[in-house]
mmCIF file with all atom_site columns, C-alpha atoms in Angstrom:
data_model
loop_
_atom_site.group_PDB
_atom_site.id
_atom_site.type_symbol
_atom_site.label_atom_id
_atom_site.label_alt_id
_atom_site.label_comp_id
_atom_site.label_asym_id
_atom_site.label_entity_id
_atom_site.label_seq_id
_atom_site.pdbx_PDB_ins_code
_atom_site.Cartn_x
_atom_site.Cartn_y
_atom_site.Cartn_z
_atom_site.occupancy
_atom_site.B_iso_or_equiv
_atom_site.pdbx_formal_charge
_atom_site.auth_seq_id
_atom_site.auth_comp_id
_atom_site.auth_asym_id
_atom_site.auth_atom_id
_atom_site.pdbx_PDB_model_num
ATOM 1   C CA . UNK A 1 1   ? 128.852 157.021 192.248 1.00 0.00 ? 711 UNK A CA 1
ATOM 2   C CA . UNK A 1 2   ? 130.528 154.402 190.103 1.00 0.00 ? 712 UNK A CA 1
ATOM 3   C CA . UNK A 1 3   ? 132.199 155.099 186.981 1.00 0.00 ? 713 UNK A CA 1
ATOM 4   C CA . UNK A 1 4   ? 132.406 152.750 184.367 1.00 0.00 ? 714 UNK A CA 1
ATOM 5   C CA . UNK A 1 5   ? 135.317 153.409 181.141 1.00 0.00 ? 715 UNK A CA 1
ATOM 6   C CA . UNK A 1 6   ? 134.607 152.284 177.556 1.00 0.00 ? 716 UNK A CA 1
ATOM 7   C CA . UNK A 1 7   ? 137.332 153.556 174.570 1.00 0.00 ? 717 UNK A CA 1
ATOM 8   C CA . UNK A 1 8   ? 134.463 155.318 171.873 1.00 0.00 ? 718 UNK A CA 1
ATOM 9   C CA . UNK A 1 9   ? 135.911 153.225 168.926 1.00 0.00 ? 719 UNK A CA 1
ATOM 10  C CA . UNK A 1 10  ? 137.339 149.966 168.441 1.00 0.00 ? 720 UNK A CA 1
ATOM 11  C CA . UNK A 1 11  ? 137.354 148.821 165.264 1.00 0.00 ? 721 UNK A CA 1
ATOM 12  C CA . UNK A 1 12  ? 138.733 145.250 163.391 1.00 0.00 ? 722 UNK A CA 1
ATOM 13  C CA . UNK A 1 13  ? 139.460 143.391 160.040 1.00 0.00 ? 723 UNK A CA 1
ATOM 14  C CA . UNK A 1 14  ? 137.277 140.824 159.621 1.00 0.00 ? 724 UNK A CA 1
ATOM 15  C CA . UNK A 1 15  ? 138.608 137.040 160.868 1.00 0.00 ? 725 UNK A CA 1
ATOM 16  C CA . UNK A 1 16  ? 140.386 139.567 163.374 1.00 0.00 ? 726 UNK A CA 1
ATOM 17  C CA . UNK A 1 17  ? 140.071 139.996 166.670 1.00 0.00 ? 727 UNK A CA 1
ATOM 18  C CA . UNK A 1 18  ? 138.242 143.269 168.920 1.00 0.00 ? 728 UNK A CA 1
ATOM 19  C CA . UNK A 1 19  ? 138.807 143.916 172.391 1.00 0.00 ? 729 UNK A CA 1
ATOM 20  C CA . UNK A 1 20  ? 136.438 146.077 174.490 1.00 0.00 ? 730 UNK A CA 1
ATOM 21  C CA . UNK A 1 21  ? 137.724 147.291 177.606 1.00 0.00 ? 731 UNK A CA 1
ATOM 22  C CA . UNK A 1 22  ? 135.917 148.078 180.790 1.00 0.00 ? 732 UNK A CA 1
ATOM 23  C CA . UNK A 1 23  ? 137.335 150.106 183.927 1.00 0.00 ? 733 UNK A CA 1
ATOM 24  C CA . UNK A 1 24  ? 136.208 151.195 186.948 1.00 0.00 ? 734 UNK A CA 1
ATOM 25  C CA . UNK A 1 25  ? 137.846 151.066 190.172 1.00 0.00 ? 735 UNK A CA 1
ATOM 26  C CA . UNK A 1 26  ? 138.493 147.680 191.892 1.00 0.00 ? 736 UNK A CA 1
ATOM 27  C CA . UNK A 1 27  ? 136.245 146.116 188.551 1.00 0.00 ? 737 UNK A CA 1
ATOM 28  C CA . UNK A 1 28  ? 137.206 142.686 189.669 1.00 0.00 ? 738 UNK A CA 1
ATOM 29  C CA . UNK A 1 29  ? 135.538 142.549 192.667 1.00 0.00 ? 739 UNK A CA 1
ATOM 30  C CA . UNK A 1 30  ? 132.648 142.167 191.043 1.00 0.00 ? 740 UNK A CA 1
ATOM 31  C CA . UNK A 1 31  ? 129.978 140.924 188.465 1.00 0.00 ? 741 UNK A CA 1
ATOM 32  C CA . UNK A 1 32  ? 130.758 142.454 185.265 1.00 0.00 ? 742 UNK A CA 1
ATOM 33  C CA . UNK A 1 33  ? 127.390 141.793 182.140 1.00 0.00 ? 743 UNK A CA 1
ATOM 34  C CA . UNK A 1 34  ? 128.343 143.116 178.479 1.00 0.00 ? 744 UNK A CA 1
ATOM 35  C CA . UNK A 1 35  ? 125.197 143.760 175.590 1.00 0.00 ? 745 UNK A CA 1
ATOM 36  C CA . UNK A 1 36  ? 125.813 143.925 172.449 1.00 0.00 ? 746 UNK A CA 1
ATOM 37  C CA . UNK A 1 37  ? 122.987 147.119 170.600 1.00 0.00 ? 747 UNK A CA 1
ATOM 38  C CA . UNK A 1 38  ? 123.062 147.123 166.605 1.00 0.00 ? 748 UNK A CA 1
ATOM 39  C CA . UNK A 1 39  ? 121.887 149.748 165.396 1.00 0.00 ? 749 UNK A CA 1
ATOM 40  C CA . UNK A 1 40  ? 117.985 150.152 166.682 1.00 0.00 ? 750 UNK A CA 1
ATOM 41  C CA . UNK A 1 41  ? 117.864 147.530 168.302 1.00 0.00 ? 751 UNK A CA 1
ATOM 42  C CA . UNK A 1 42  ? 116.809 146.650 171.816 1.00 0.00 ? 752 UNK A CA 1
ATOM 43  C CA . UNK A 1 43  ? 120.199 145.671 173.242 1.00 0.00 ? 753 UNK A CA 1
ATOM 44  C CA . UNK A 1 44  ? 121.577 141.840 173.837 1.00 0.00 ? 754 UNK A CA 1
ATOM 45  C CA . UNK A 1 45  ? 122.770 139.934 175.948 1.00 0.00 ? 755 UNK A CA 1
ATOM 46  C CA . UNK A 1 46  ? 126.444 138.505 175.227 1.00 0.00 ? 756 UNK A CA 1
ATOM 47  C CA . UNK A 1 47  ? 128.179 138.193 178.482 1.00 0.00 ? 757 UNK A CA 1
ATOM 48  C CA . UNK A 1 48  ? 126.984 137.521 182.189 1.00 0.00 ? 758 UNK A CA 1
ATOM 49  C CA . UNK A 1 49  ? 128.701 137.371 185.328 1.00 0.00 ? 759 UNK A CA 1
ATOM 50  C CA . UNK A 1 50  ? 131.766 138.372 183.906 1.00 0.00 ? 760 UNK A CA 1
ATOM 51  C CA . UNK A 1 51  ? 132.947 134.993 181.708 1.00 0.00 ? 761 UNK A CA 1
ATOM 52  C CA . UNK A 1 52  ? 129.492 132.865 180.695 1.00 0.00 ? 762 UNK A CA 1
ATOM 53  C CA . UNK A 1 53  ? 128.091 132.982 177.716 1.00 0.00 ? 763 UNK A CA 1
ATOM 54  C CA . UNK A 1 54  ? 123.616 132.569 177.108 1.00 0.00 ? 764 UNK A CA 1
ATOM 55  C CA . UNK A 1 55  ? 122.676 130.066 175.014 1.00 0.00 ? 765 UNK A CA 1
ATOM 56  C CA . UNK A 1 56  ? 123.011 131.378 171.393 1.00 0.00 ? 766 UNK A CA 1
ATOM 57  C CA . UNK A 1 57  ? 125.644 133.417 171.968 1.00 0.00 ? 767 UNK A CA 1
ATOM 58  C CA . UNK A 1 58  ? 128.185 132.273 169.881 1.00 0.00 ? 768 UNK A CA 1
ATOM 59  C CA . UNK A 1 59  ? 131.830 131.019 171.248 1.00 0.00 ? 769 UNK A CA 1
ATOM 60  C CA . UNK A 1 60  ? 134.005 134.135 169.803 1.00 0.00 ? 770 UNK A CA 1
ATOM 61  C CA . UNK A 1 61  ? 132.049 136.321 172.147 1.00 0.00 ? 771 UNK A CA 1
ATOM 62  C CA . UNK A 1 62  ? 135.032 135.583 175.152 1.00 0.00 ? 772 UNK A CA 1
ATOM 63  C CA . UNK A 1 63  ? 135.128 138.081 179.211 1.00 0.00 ? 773 UNK A CA 1
ATOM 64  C CA . UNK A 1 64  ? 137.657 138.586 181.217 1.00 0.00 ? 774 UNK A CA 1
ATOM 65  C CA . UNK A 1 65  ? 137.368 140.659 184.647 1.00 0.00 ? 775 UNK A CA 1
ATOM 66  C CA . UNK A 1 66  ? 140.452 141.483 187.524 1.00 0.00 ? 776 UNK A CA 1
ATOM 67  C CA . UNK A 1 67  ? 142.046 144.276 188.791 1.00 0.00 ? 777 UNK A CA 1
ATOM 68  C CA . UNK A 1 68  ? 140.459 147.503 187.601 1.00 0.00 ? 778 UNK A CA 1
ATOM 69  C CA . UNK A 1 69  ? 139.310 146.474 183.863 1.00 0.00 ? 779 UNK A CA 1
ATOM 70  C CA . UNK A 1 70  ? 137.031 144.091 182.440 1.00 0.00 ? 780 UNK A CA 1
ATOM 71  C CA . UNK A 1 71  ? 137.444 142.591 178.474 1.00 0.00 ? 781 UNK A CA 1
ATOM 72  C CA . UNK A 1 72  ? 135.199 141.260 175.732 1.00 0.00 ? 782 UNK A CA 1
ATOM 73  C CA . UNK A 1 73  ? 136.762 139.749 172.991 1.00 0.00 ? 783 UNK A CA 1
ATOM 74  C CA . UNK A 1 74  ? 135.496 138.759 170.218 1.00 0.00 ? 784 UNK A CA 1
ATOM 75  C CA . UNK A 1 75  ? 137.023 136.464 167.662 1.00 0.00 ? 785 UNK A CA 1
ATOM 76  C CA . UNK A 1 76  ? 137.582 136.541 164.385 1.00 0.00 ? 786 UNK A CA 1
ATOM 77  C CA . UNK A 1 77  ? 135.289 138.647 164.204 1.00 0.00 ? 787 UNK A CA 1
ATOM 78  C CA . UNK A 1 78  ? 132.057 139.411 161.159 1.00 0.00 ? 788 UNK A CA 1
ATOM 79  C CA . UNK A 1 79  ? 130.470 142.164 160.141 1.00 0.00 ? 789 UNK A CA 1
ATOM 80  C CA . UNK A 1 80  ? 127.457 141.348 161.613 1.00 0.00 ? 790 UNK A CA 1
ATOM 81  C CA . UNK A 1 81  ? 129.608 142.018 164.824 1.00 0.00 ? 791 UNK A CA 1
ATOM 82  C CA . UNK A 1 82  ? 129.184 145.606 163.578 1.00 0.00 ? 792 UNK A CA 1
ATOM 83  C CA . UNK A 1 83  ? 127.493 147.155 167.493 1.00 0.00 ? 793 UNK A CA 1
ATOM 84  C CA . UNK A 1 84  ? 127.827 149.674 170.085 1.00 0.00 ? 794 UNK A CA 1
ATOM 85  C CA . UNK A 1 85  ? 129.279 147.189 173.041 1.00 0.00 ? 795 UNK A CA 1
ATOM 86  C CA . UNK A 1 86  ? 127.817 148.141 176.529 1.00 0.00 ? 796 UNK A CA 1
ATOM 87  C CA . UNK A 1 87  ? 129.590 146.822 180.340 1.00 0.00 ? 797 UNK A CA 1
ATOM 88  C CA . UNK A 1 88  ? 127.174 146.881 183.444 1.00 0.00 ? 798 UNK A CA 1
ATOM 89  C CA . UNK A 1 89  ? 127.646 146.218 186.850 1.00 0.00 ? 799 UNK A CA 1
ATOM 90  C CA . UNK A 1 90  ? 125.897 146.560 189.690 1.00 0.00 ? 800 UNK A CA 1
ATOM 91  C CA . UNK A 1 91  ? 127.011 149.015 192.224 1.00 0.00 ? 801 UNK A CA 1
ATOM 92  C CA . UNK A 1 92  ? 124.383 151.262 194.260 1.00 0.00 ? 802 UNK A CA 1
ATOM 93  C CA . UNK A 1 93  ? 122.237 150.875 191.562 1.00 0.00 ? 803 UNK A CA 1
ATOM 94  C CA . UNK A 1 94  ? 122.136 149.413 187.632 1.00 0.00 ? 804 UNK A CA 1
ATOM 95  C CA . UNK A 1 95  ? 125.796 150.728 185.793 1.00 0.00 ? 805 UNK A CA 1
ATOM 96  C CA . UNK A 1 96  ? 126.601 151.228 182.510 1.00 0.00 ? 806 UNK A CA 1
ATOM 97  C CA . UNK A 1 97  ? 129.655 152.160 180.340 1.00 0.00 ? 807 UNK A CA 1
ATOM 98  C CA . UNK A 1 98  ? 129.205 154.820 178.302 1.00 0.00 ? 808 UNK A CA 1
ATOM 99  C CA . UNK A 1 99  ? 129.824 152.042 174.641 1.00 0.00 ? 809 UNK A CA 1
ATOM 100 C CA . UNK A 1 100 ? 131.519 151.104 172.587 1.00 0.00 ? 810 UNK A CA 1
ATOM 101 C CA . UNK A 1 101 ? 131.111 151.506 168.530 1.00 0.00 ? 811 UNK A CA 1
ATOM 102 C CA . UNK A 1 102 ? 133.119 148.387 167.486 1.00 0.00 ? 812 UNK A CA 1
ATOM 103 C CA . UNK A 1 103 ? 133.162 148.939 163.851 1.00 0.00 ? 813 UNK A CA 1
ATOM 104 C CA . UNK A 1 104 ? 134.280 146.443 161.141 1.00 0.00 ? 814 UNK A CA 1
ATOM 105 C CA . UNK A 1 105 ? 136.763 147.703 158.614 1.00 0.00 ? 815 UNK A CA 1
ATOM 106 C CA . UNK B 2 1   ? 107.840 132.501 172.986 1.00 0.00 ? 525 UNK B CA 1
ATOM 107 C CA . UNK B 2 2   ? 109.338 134.831 176.132 1.00 0.00 ? 526 UNK B CA 1
ATOM 108 C CA . UNK B 2 3   ? 109.460 138.568 174.884 1.00 0.00 ? 527 UNK B CA 1
ATOM 109 C CA . UNK B 2 4   ? 108.287 141.429 176.405 1.00 0.00 ? 528 UNK B CA 1
ATOM 110 C CA . UNK B 2 5   ? 106.963 143.897 174.228 1.00 0.00 ? 529 UNK B CA 1
ATOM 111 C CA . UNK B 2 6   ? 106.717 148.439 175.196 1.00 0.00 ? 530 UNK B CA 1
ATOM 112 C CA . UNK B 2 7   ? 104.411 150.395 174.947 1.00 0.00 ? 531 UNK B CA 1
ATOM 113 C CA . UNK B 2 8   ? 102.966 153.448 176.237 1.00 0.00 ? 532 UNK B CA 1
ATOM 114 C CA . UNK B 2 9   ? 105.227 156.229 173.998 1.00 0.00 ? 533 UNK B CA 1
ATOM 115 C CA . UNK B 2 10  ? 104.442 159.247 171.756 1.00 0.00 ? 534 UNK B CA 1
ATOM 116 C CA . UNK B 2 11  ? 104.733 163.164 172.313 1.00 0.00 ? 535 UNK B CA 1
ATOM 117 C CA . UNK B 2 12  ? 104.350 164.885 175.337 1.00 0.00 ? 536 UNK B CA 1
ATOM 118 C CA . UNK B 2 13  ? 104.691 168.686 176.142 1.00 0.00 ? 537 UNK B CA 1
ATOM 119 C CA . UNK B 2 14  ? 106.896 169.212 178.972 1.00 0.00 ? 538 UNK B CA 1
ATOM 120 C CA . UNK B 2 15  ? 105.029 169.221 183.402 1.00 0.00 ? 539 UNK B CA 1
ATOM 121 C CA . UNK B 2 16  ? 103.106 166.285 181.437 1.00 0.00 ? 540 UNK B CA 1
ATOM 122 C CA . UNK B 2 17  ? 102.179 162.710 181.805 1.00 0.00 ? 541 UNK B CA 1
ATOM 123 C CA . UNK B 2 18  ? 102.865 159.722 180.051 1.00 0.00 ? 542 UNK B CA 1
ATOM 124 C CA . UNK B 2 19  ? 102.425 155.850 181.060 1.00 0.00 ? 543 UNK B CA 1
ATOM 125 C CA . UNK B 2 20  ? 104.268 153.308 179.885 1.00 0.00 ? 544 UNK B CA 1
ATOM 126 C CA . UNK B 2 21  ? 103.690 149.281 179.282 1.00 0.00 ? 545 UNK B CA 1
ATOM 127 C CA . UNK B 2 22  ? 105.388 146.602 179.232 1.00 0.00 ? 546 UNK B CA 1
ATOM 128 C CA . UNK B 2 23  ? 103.403 143.801 178.710 1.00 0.00 ? 547 UNK B CA 1
ATOM 129 C CA . UNK B 2 24  ? 105.179 140.057 179.314 1.00 0.00 ? 548 UNK B CA 1
ATOM 130 C CA . UNK B 2 25  ? 104.372 136.694 177.677 1.00 0.00 ? 549 UNK B CA 1
ATOM 131 C CA . UNK B 2 26  ? 106.055 133.093 178.254 1.00 0.00 ? 550 UNK B CA 1
ATOM 132 C CA . UNK B 2 27  ? 106.746 134.013 181.952 1.00 0.00 ? 551 UNK B CA 1
ATOM 133 C CA . UNK B 2 28  ? 105.541 135.214 185.094 1.00 0.00 ? 552 UNK B CA 1
ATOM 134 C CA . UNK B 2 29  ? 106.404 139.155 186.130 1.00 0.00 ? 553 UNK B CA 1
ATOM 135 C CA . UNK B 2 30  ? 105.326 137.805 189.912 1.00 0.00 ? 554 UNK B CA 1
ATOM 136 C CA . UNK B 2 31  ? 109.365 136.683 190.948 1.00 0.00 ? 555 UNK B CA 1
ATOM 137 C CA . UNK B 2 32  ? 111.841 138.584 187.936 1.00 0.00 ? 556 UNK B CA 1
ATOM 138 C CA . UNK B 2 33  ? 113.576 142.294 188.951 1.00 0.00 ? 557 UNK B CA 1
ATOM 139 C CA . UNK B 2 34  ? 112.439 144.314 186.317 1.00 0.00 ? 558 UNK B CA 1
ATOM 140 C CA . UNK B 2 35  ? 113.980 147.340 185.432 1.00 0.00 ? 559 UNK B CA 1
ATOM 141 C CA . UNK B 2 36  ? 113.724 150.102 182.905 1.00 0.00 ? 560 UNK B CA 1
ATOM 142 C CA . UNK B 2 37  ? 116.546 151.382 181.014 1.00 0.00 ? 561 UNK B CA 1
ATOM 143 C CA . UNK B 2 38  ? 116.133 154.647 178.600 1.00 0.00 ? 562 UNK B CA 1
ATOM 144 C CA . UNK B 2 39  ? 118.661 156.118 176.598 1.00 0.00 ? 563 UNK B CA 1
ATOM 145 C CA . UNK B 2 40  ? 118.409 159.772 174.766 1.00 0.00 ? 564 UNK B CA 1
ATOM 146 C CA . UNK B 2 41  ? 118.859 160.221 170.858 1.00 0.00 ? 565 UNK B CA 1
ATOM 147 C CA . UNK B 2 42  ? 122.203 159.381 169.974 1.00 0.00 ? 566 UNK B CA 1
ATOM 148 C CA . UNK B 2 43  ? 123.818 158.507 173.719 1.00 0.00 ? 567 UNK B CA 1
ATOM 149 C CA . UNK B 2 44  ? 124.169 155.699 175.630 1.00 0.00 ? 568 UNK B CA 1
ATOM 150 C CA . UNK B 2 45  ? 122.144 153.003 177.689 1.00 0.00 ? 569 UNK B CA 1
ATOM 151 C CA . UNK B 2 46  ? 121.016 154.867 181.531 1.00 0.00 ? 570 UNK B CA 1
ATOM 152 C CA . UNK B 2 47  ? 118.659 153.313 183.807 1.00 0.00 ? 571 UNK B CA 1
ATOM 153 C CA . UNK B 2 48  ? 115.634 154.196 185.296 1.00 0.00 ? 572 UNK B CA 1
ATOM 154 C CA . UNK B 2 49  ? 114.206 151.869 187.658 1.00 0.00 ? 573 UNK B CA 1
ATOM 155 C CA . UNK B 2 50  ? 113.953 148.710 189.101 1.00 0.00 ? 574 UNK B CA 1
ATOM 156 C CA . UNK B 2 51  ? 110.624 146.720 191.179 1.00 0.00 ? 575 UNK B CA 1
ATOM 157 C CA . UNK B 2 52  ? 112.633 144.000 192.377 1.00 0.00 ? 576 UNK B CA 1
ATOM 158 C CA . UNK B 2 53  ? 110.644 140.418 192.091 1.00 0.00 ? 577 UNK B CA 1
ATOM 159 C CA . UNK B 2 54  ? 108.567 140.421 195.020 1.00 0.00 ? 578 UNK B CA 1
ATOM 160 C CA . UNK B 2 55  ? 107.268 143.499 194.614 1.00 0.00 ? 579 UNK B CA 1
ATOM 161 C CA . UNK B 2 56  ? 108.075 145.315 197.589 1.00 0.00 ? 580 UNK B CA 1
ATOM 162 C CA . UNK B 2 57  ? 110.932 147.488 196.757 1.00 0.00 ? 581 UNK B CA 1
ATOM 163 C CA . UNK B 2 58  ? 111.394 149.845 194.204 1.00 0.00 ? 582 UNK B CA 1
ATOM 164 C CA . UNK B 2 59  ? 114.666 152.482 193.260 1.00 0.00 ? 583 UNK B CA 1
ATOM 165 C CA . UNK B 2 60  ? 114.952 154.884 190.543 1.00 0.00 ? 584 UNK B CA 1
ATOM 166 C CA . UNK B 2 61  ? 118.046 157.070 189.462 1.00 0.00 ? 585 UNK B CA 1
ATOM 167 C CA . UNK B 2 62  ? 118.540 160.739 191.265 1.00 0.00 ? 586 UNK B CA 1
ATOM 168 C CA . UNK B 2 63  ? 117.420 162.560 188.377 1.00 0.00 ? 587 UNK B CA 1
ATOM 169 C CA . UNK B 2 64  ? 113.860 161.267 188.725 1.00 0.00 ? 588 UNK B CA 1
ATOM 170 C CA . UNK B 2 65  ? 112.937 160.682 192.363 1.00 0.00 ? 589 UNK B CA 1
ATOM 171 C CA . UNK B 2 66  ? 109.735 161.926 192.683 1.00 0.00 ? 590 UNK B CA 1
ATOM 172 C CA . UNK B 2 67  ? 109.093 162.186 189.171 1.00 0.00 ? 591 UNK B CA 1
ATOM 173 C CA . UNK B 2 68  ? 108.572 158.768 187.845 1.00 0.00 ? 592 UNK B CA 1
ATOM 174 C CA . UNK B 2 69  ? 106.707 155.811 189.698 1.00 0.00 ? 593 UNK B CA 1
ATOM 175 C CA . UNK B 2 70  ? 107.905 151.624 189.036 1.00 0.00 ? 594 UNK B CA 1
ATOM 176 C CA . UNK B 2 71  ? 104.782 149.198 189.415 1.00 0.00 ? 595 UNK B CA 1
ATOM 177 C CA . UNK B 2 72  ? 103.606 146.187 187.857 1.00 0.00 ? 596 UNK B CA 1
ATOM 178 C CA . UNK B 2 73  ? 100.336 143.928 187.732 1.00 0.00 ? 597 UNK B CA 1
ATOM 179 C CA . UNK B 2 74  ? 100.654 141.061 188.163 1.00 0.00 ? 598 UNK B CA 1
ATOM 180 C CA . UNK B 2 75  ? 97.796  139.627 186.925 1.00 0.00 ? 599 UNK B CA 1
ATOM 181 C CA . UNK B 2 76  ? 97.997  141.679 183.148 1.00 0.00 ? 600 UNK B CA 1
ATOM 182 C CA . UNK B 2 77  ? 101.329 140.414 183.639 1.00 0.00 ? 601 UNK B CA 1
ATOM 183 C CA . UNK B 2 78  ? 102.803 144.261 182.477 1.00 0.00 ? 602 UNK B CA 1
ATOM 184 C CA . UNK B 2 79  ? 105.207 146.459 184.205 1.00 0.00 ? 603 UNK B CA 1
ATOM 185 C CA . UNK B 2 80  ? 104.534 150.328 184.553 1.00 0.00 ? 604 UNK B CA 1
ATOM 186 C CA . UNK B 2 81  ? 106.197 153.271 184.261 1.00 0.00 ? 605 UNK B CA 1
ATOM 187 C CA . UNK B 2 82  ? 104.204 156.488 185.195 1.00 0.00 ? 606 UNK B CA 1
ATOM 188 C CA . UNK B 2 83  ? 106.132 159.800 184.129 1.00 0.00 ? 607 UNK B CA 1
ATOM 189 C CA . UNK B 2 84  ? 104.910 162.866 185.268 1.00 0.00 ? 608 UNK B CA 1
ATOM 190 C CA . UNK B 2 85  ? 106.623 166.409 185.145 1.00 0.00 ? 609 UNK B CA 1
ATOM 191 C CA . UNK B 2 86  ? 107.840 165.321 182.110 1.00 0.00 ? 610 UNK B CA 1
ATOM 192 C CA . UNK B 2 87  ? 110.830 167.144 181.009 1.00 0.00 ? 611 UNK B CA 1
ATOM 193 C CA . UNK B 2 88  ? 113.375 167.692 177.906 1.00 0.00 ? 612 UNK B CA 1
ATOM 194 C CA . UNK B 2 89  ? 116.147 165.729 178.898 1.00 0.00 ? 613 UNK B CA 1
ATOM 195 C CA . UNK B 2 90  ? 113.528 162.399 179.774 1.00 0.00 ? 614 UNK B CA 1
ATOM 196 C CA . UNK B 2 91  ? 112.881 161.888 175.892 1.00 0.00 ? 615 UNK B CA 1
ATOM 197 C CA . UNK B 2 92  ? 114.081 158.676 174.764 1.00 0.00 ? 616 UNK B CA 1
ATOM 198 C CA . UNK B 2 93  ? 113.877 155.886 173.773 1.00 0.00 ? 617 UNK B CA 1
ATOM 199 C CA . UNK B 2 94  ? 112.490 153.536 177.356 1.00 0.00 ? 618 UNK B CA 1
ATOM 200 C CA . UNK B 2 95  ? 113.429 149.650 177.345 1.00 0.00 ? 619 UNK B CA 1
ATOM 201 C CA . UNK B 2 96  ? 111.723 147.318 179.966 1.00 0.00 ? 620 UNK B CA 1
ATOM 202 C CA . UNK B 2 97  ? 114.472 145.158 181.146 1.00 0.00 ? 621 UNK B CA 1
ATOM 203 C CA . UNK B 2 98  ? 114.238 141.558 182.802 1.00 0.00 ? 622 UNK B CA 1
ATOM 204 C CA . UNK B 2 99  ? 116.835 140.247 186.075 1.00 0.00 ? 623 UNK B CA 1
ATOM 205 C CA . UNK B 2 100 ? 117.987 136.553 184.348 1.00 0.00 ? 624 UNK B CA 1
ATOM 206 C CA . UNK B 2 101 ? 117.348 135.101 187.459 1.00 0.00 ? 625 UNK B CA 1
ATOM 207 C CA . UNK B 2 102 ? 113.530 134.387 189.702 1.00 0.00 ? 626 UNK B CA 1
ATOM 208 C CA . UNK B 2 103 ? 114.099 135.863 193.327 1.00 0.00 ? 627 UNK B CA 1
ATOM 209 C CA . UNK B 2 104 ? 118.049 137.712 192.089 1.00 0.00 ? 628 UNK B CA 1
ATOM 210 C CA . UNK B 2 105 ? 117.489 141.634 191.625 1.00 0.00 ? 629 UNK B CA 1
ATOM 211 C CA . UNK B 2 106 ? 121.569 142.355 191.165 1.00 0.00 ? 630 UNK B CA 1
ATOM 212 C CA . UNK B 2 107 ? 121.722 140.256 188.118 1.00 0.00 ? 631 UNK B CA 1
ATOM 213 C CA . UNK B 2 108 ? 121.954 140.307 184.473 1.00 0.00 ? 632 UNK B CA 1
ATOM 214 C CA . UNK B 2 109 ? 119.252 141.716 182.581 1.00 0.00 ? 633 UNK B CA 1
ATOM 215 C CA . UNK B 2 110 ? 118.243 139.061 179.848 1.00 0.00 ? 634 UNK B CA 1
ATOM 216 C CA . UNK B 2 111 ? 115.012 139.750 178.414 1.00 0.00 ? 635 UNK B CA 1
ATOM 217 C CA . UNK B 2 112 ? 114.834 143.272 176.838 1.00 0.00 ? 636 UNK B CA 1
ATOM 218 C CA . UNK B 2 113 ? 111.231 144.747 175.660 1.00 0.00 ? 637 UNK B CA 1
ATOM 219 C CA . UNK B 2 114 ? 111.930 146.185 172.089 1.00 0.00 ? 638 UNK B CA 1
ATOM 220 C CA . UNK B 2 115 ? 111.907 150.029 173.428 1.00 0.00 ? 639 UNK B CA 1
ATOM 221 C CA . UNK B 2 116 ? 109.154 152.821 172.965 1.00 0.00 ? 640 UNK B CA 1
ATOM 222 C CA . UNK B 2 117 ? 110.083 156.466 171.983 1.00 0.00 ? 641 UNK B CA 1
ATOM 223 C CA . UNK B 2 118 ? 109.419 158.795 174.319 1.00 0.00 ? 642 UNK B CA 1
ATOM 224 C CA . UNK B 2 119 ? 109.955 163.194 173.215 1.00 0.00 ? 643 UNK B CA 1
ATOM 225 C CA . UNK B 2 120 ? 108.531 165.408 175.934 1.00 0.00 ? 644 UNK B CA 1
ATOM 226 C CA . UNK B 2 121 ? 108.487 168.894 174.303 1.00 0.00 ? 645 UNK B CA 1
ATOM 227 C CA . UNK B 2 122 ? 106.072 172.134 173.992 1.00 0.00 ? 646 UNK B CA 1
#
């Protein structure tokens, strides 16, 4: 079955850039979606189909996908960005990455 | 306002059954692929089941096949997950989620319910 690999944790200081990776075999050939989940809350879609942002998501959130790695980039990190982030693709079924905890220093 | 409200969770003994519900408002279930996703305590997201937008196809992860059934009642605009032969490892918060595009199943999940907690314990 298809496996998505994320780093367990990432940290960034306020105003800096956080980069969260999602590794998978030829993931560049798949559409990748990213979700933000704050403590005790349901996930929220922040990036879909690699690069698109739903309405209401700040432009500070951006995505890319190529080769074996998809990336979520959060520019000018704010305290409110602290959350778990999950990547997701469709293979034979829905697959989620293990999640990355973003800590704002 | 487009939203989904999940309910039906609780504490249940191993081997027993439980039915989860997810009632949609602000949109019509029919036409959208609908999913159940669960999250065990302290763990990541795990997809559980999907019912296609046309209601004709249903798929499950291997660990729940034969035990869980996803369904919908369009007259009540409600999604269900019937869970039977429950095991301790089914303990999780269960979320319902909607495919973002009408008529598309392999899509991002743009709307999520708030989750309902299921605890399987004797």
